[in-house]
XYZ file of N, CA and C in Angstrom:
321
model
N 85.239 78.886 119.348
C 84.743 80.080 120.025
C 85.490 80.241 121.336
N 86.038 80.972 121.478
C 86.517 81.801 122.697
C 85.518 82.889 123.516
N 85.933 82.371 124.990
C 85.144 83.486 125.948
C 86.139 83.297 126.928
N 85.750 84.455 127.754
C 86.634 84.118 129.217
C 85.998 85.694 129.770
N 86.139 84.972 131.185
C 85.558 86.271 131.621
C 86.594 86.519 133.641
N 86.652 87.958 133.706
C 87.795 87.746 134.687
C 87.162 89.069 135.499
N 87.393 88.908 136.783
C 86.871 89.576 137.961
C 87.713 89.738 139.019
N 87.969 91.145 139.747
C 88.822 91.040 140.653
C 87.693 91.472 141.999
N 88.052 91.221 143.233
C 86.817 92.009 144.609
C 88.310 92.490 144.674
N 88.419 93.727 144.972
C 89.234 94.447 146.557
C 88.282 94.835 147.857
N 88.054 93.834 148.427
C 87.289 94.056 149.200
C 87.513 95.470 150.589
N 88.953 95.277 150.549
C 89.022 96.468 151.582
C 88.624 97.622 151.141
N 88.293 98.367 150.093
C 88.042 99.193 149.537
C 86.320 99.207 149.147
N 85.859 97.920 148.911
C 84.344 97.589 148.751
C 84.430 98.020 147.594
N 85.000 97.571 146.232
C 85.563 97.894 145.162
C 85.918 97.152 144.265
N 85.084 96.767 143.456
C 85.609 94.970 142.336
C 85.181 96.050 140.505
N 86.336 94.893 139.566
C 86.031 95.157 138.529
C 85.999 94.248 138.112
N 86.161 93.937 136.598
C 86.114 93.445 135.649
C 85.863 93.075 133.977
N 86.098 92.344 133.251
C 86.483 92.341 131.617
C 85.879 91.166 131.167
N 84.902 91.369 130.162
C 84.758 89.875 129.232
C 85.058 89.521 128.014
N 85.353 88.810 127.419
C 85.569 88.785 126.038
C 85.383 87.605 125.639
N 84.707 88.169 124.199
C 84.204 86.736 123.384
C 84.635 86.992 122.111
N 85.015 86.144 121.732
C 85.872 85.532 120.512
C 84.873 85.484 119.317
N 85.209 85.939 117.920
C 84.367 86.052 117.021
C 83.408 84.753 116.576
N 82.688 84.815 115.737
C 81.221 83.685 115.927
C 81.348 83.714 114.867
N 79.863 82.550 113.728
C 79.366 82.016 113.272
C 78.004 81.371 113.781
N 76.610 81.622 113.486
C 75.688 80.621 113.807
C 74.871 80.577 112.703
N 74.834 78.978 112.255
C 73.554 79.075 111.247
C 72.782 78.500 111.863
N 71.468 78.797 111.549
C 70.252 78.525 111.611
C 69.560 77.882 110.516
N 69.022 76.261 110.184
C 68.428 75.771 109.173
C 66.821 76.404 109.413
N 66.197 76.194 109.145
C 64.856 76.687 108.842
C 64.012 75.772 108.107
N 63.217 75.315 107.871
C 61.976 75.063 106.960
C 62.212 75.180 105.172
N 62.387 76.673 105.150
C 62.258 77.546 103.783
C 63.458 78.499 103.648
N 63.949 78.410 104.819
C 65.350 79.535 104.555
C 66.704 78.896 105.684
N 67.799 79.257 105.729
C 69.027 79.565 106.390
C 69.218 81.024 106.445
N 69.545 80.793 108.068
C 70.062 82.059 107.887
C 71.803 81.719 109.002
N 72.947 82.875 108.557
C 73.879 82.626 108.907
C 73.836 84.361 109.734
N 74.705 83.982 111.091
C 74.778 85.184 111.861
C 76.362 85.272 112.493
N 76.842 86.352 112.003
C 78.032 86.675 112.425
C 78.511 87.783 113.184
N 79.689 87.492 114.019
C 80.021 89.057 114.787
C 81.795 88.976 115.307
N 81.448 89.568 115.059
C 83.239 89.963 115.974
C 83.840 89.580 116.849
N 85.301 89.760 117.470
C 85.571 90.083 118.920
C 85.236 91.333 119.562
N 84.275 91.216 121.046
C 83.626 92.007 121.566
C 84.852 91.393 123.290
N 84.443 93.081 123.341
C 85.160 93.247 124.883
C 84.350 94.112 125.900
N 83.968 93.882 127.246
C 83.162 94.860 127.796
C 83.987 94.637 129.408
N 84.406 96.064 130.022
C 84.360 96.145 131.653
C 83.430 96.921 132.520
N 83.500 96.475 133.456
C 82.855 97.490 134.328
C 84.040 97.487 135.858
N 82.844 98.199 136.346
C 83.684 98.784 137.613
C 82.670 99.232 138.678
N 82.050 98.171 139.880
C 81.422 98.209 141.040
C 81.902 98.575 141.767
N 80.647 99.233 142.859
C 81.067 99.677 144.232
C 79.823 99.242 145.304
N 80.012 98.891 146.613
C 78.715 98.682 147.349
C 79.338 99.381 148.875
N 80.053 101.265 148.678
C 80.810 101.855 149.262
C 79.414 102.813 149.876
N 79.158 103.406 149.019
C 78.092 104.685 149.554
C 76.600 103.678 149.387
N 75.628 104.280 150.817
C 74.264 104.190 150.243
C 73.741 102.755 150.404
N 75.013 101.927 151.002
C 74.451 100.365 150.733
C 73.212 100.050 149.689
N 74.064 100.302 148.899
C 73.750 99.787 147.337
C 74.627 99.398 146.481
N 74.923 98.313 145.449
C 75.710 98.341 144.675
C 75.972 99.713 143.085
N 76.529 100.158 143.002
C 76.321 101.029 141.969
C 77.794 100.716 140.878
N 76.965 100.298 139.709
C 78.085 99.716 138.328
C 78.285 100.001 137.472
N 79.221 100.567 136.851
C 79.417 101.105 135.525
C 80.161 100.818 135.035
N 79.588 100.237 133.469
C 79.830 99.042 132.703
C 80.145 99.771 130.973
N 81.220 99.320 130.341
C 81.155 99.385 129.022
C 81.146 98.412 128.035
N 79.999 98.444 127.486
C 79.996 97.703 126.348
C 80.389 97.493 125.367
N 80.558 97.010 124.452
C 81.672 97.062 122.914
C 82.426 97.911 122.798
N 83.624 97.681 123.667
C 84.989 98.757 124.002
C 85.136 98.602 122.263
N 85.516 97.066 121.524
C 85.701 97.441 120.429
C 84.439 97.379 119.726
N 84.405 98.096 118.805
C 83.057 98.104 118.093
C 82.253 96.941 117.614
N 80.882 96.697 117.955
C 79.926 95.405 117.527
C 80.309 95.094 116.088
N 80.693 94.522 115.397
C 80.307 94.284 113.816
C 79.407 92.934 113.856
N 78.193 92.925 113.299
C 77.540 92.048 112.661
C 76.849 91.740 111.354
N 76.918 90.610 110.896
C 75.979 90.214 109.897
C 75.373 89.076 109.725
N 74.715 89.126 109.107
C 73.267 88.215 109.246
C 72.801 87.843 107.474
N 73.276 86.524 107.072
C 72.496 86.370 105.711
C 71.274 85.770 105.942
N 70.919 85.409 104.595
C 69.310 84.932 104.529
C 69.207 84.392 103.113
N 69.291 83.142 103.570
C 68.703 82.712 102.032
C 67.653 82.030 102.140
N 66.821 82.073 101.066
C 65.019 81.507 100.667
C 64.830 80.786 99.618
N 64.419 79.756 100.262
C 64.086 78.535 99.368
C 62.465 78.647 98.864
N 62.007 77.723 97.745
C 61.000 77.645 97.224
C 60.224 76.542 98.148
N 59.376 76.783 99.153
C 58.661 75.881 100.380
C 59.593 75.536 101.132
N 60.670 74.457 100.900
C 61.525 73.937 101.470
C 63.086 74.122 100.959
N 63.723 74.341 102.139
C 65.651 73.733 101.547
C 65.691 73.235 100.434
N 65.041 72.259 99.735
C 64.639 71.548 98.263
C 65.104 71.896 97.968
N 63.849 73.023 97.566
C 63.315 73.622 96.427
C 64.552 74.591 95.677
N 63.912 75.282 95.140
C 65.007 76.517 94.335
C 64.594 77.418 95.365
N 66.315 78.175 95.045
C 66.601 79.515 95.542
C 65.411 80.646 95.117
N 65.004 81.218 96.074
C 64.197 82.196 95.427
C 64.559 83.472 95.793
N 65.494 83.687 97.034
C 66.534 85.246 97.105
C 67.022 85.248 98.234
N 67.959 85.830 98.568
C 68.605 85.859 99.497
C 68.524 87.706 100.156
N 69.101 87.732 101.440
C 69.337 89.015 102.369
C 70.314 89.117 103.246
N 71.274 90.146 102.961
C 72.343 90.623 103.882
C 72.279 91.754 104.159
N 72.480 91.481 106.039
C 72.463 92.880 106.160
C 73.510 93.120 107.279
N 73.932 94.421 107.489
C 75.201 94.465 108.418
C 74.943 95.545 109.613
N 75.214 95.006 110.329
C 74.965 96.339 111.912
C 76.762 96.557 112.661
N 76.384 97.655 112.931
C 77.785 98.137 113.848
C 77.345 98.774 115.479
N 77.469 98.410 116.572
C 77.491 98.948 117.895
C 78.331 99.384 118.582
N 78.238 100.833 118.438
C 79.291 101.333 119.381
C 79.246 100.988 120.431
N 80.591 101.556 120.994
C 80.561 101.116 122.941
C 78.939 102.123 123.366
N 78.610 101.502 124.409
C 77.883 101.794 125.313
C 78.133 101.957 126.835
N 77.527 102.571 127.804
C 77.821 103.218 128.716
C 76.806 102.591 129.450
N 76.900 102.203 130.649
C 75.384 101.652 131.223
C 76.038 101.913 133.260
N 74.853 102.599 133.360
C 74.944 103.102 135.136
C 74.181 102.131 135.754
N 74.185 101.686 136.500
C 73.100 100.793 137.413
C 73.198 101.120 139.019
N 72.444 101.156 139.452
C 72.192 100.971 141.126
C 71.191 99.941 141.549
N 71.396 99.086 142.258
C 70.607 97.795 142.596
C 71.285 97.969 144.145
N 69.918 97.472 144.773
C 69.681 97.367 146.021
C 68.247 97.351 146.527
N 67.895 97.231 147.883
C 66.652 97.160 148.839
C 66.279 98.766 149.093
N 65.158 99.589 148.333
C 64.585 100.608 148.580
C 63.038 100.591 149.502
């Protein structure tokens, strides 16, 4: 798994950005009666702060520059891992980029 995450301040300007990225996955999960396996992509997100006007910070951030892909199986055992298979579930999600405004500060 890959991550890294990178930040610049220009402070003379009162003006910082930055980029994260995480490297595609795998997680299983054992269970009792089922596994389940969860997968996703390479995801990238920046933003771009200011704490210029208003003494407040105000940030605007994008989320899944490239698009979320995930999936998620499911398999079901009879009581336990044991036992027999009794069915399985896949299912798949996609997240577009997102847009997110924030202002944080002392009101």
């Amino acid at each position: 798994f890959l991550s890294f995450e990178l930040r610049q301040d220009i402070t003379d300007y009162q003006i910082a950005w930055g980029l994260e990225y995480d490297g595609s996955f795998t997680d299983t999960t054992f269970l009792v009666d089922e596994v389940q396996t969860f997968e996703g992509n390479k995801r990238l997100e920046f933003f771009i702060e200011t704490t210029r006007f208003f003494g407040v910070k105000i940030q605007i951030e994008v989320e899944h520059l490239k698009k979320g892909h995930f999936k998620r199986s499911r398999l079901f055992y009879d009581q336990t891992r044991g036992g027999a298979l009794t069915g399985s579930e896949v299912s798949r999600r996609t997240r577009r980029p997102e847009l997110k405004l924030s202002v944080t500060g002392t009101f």
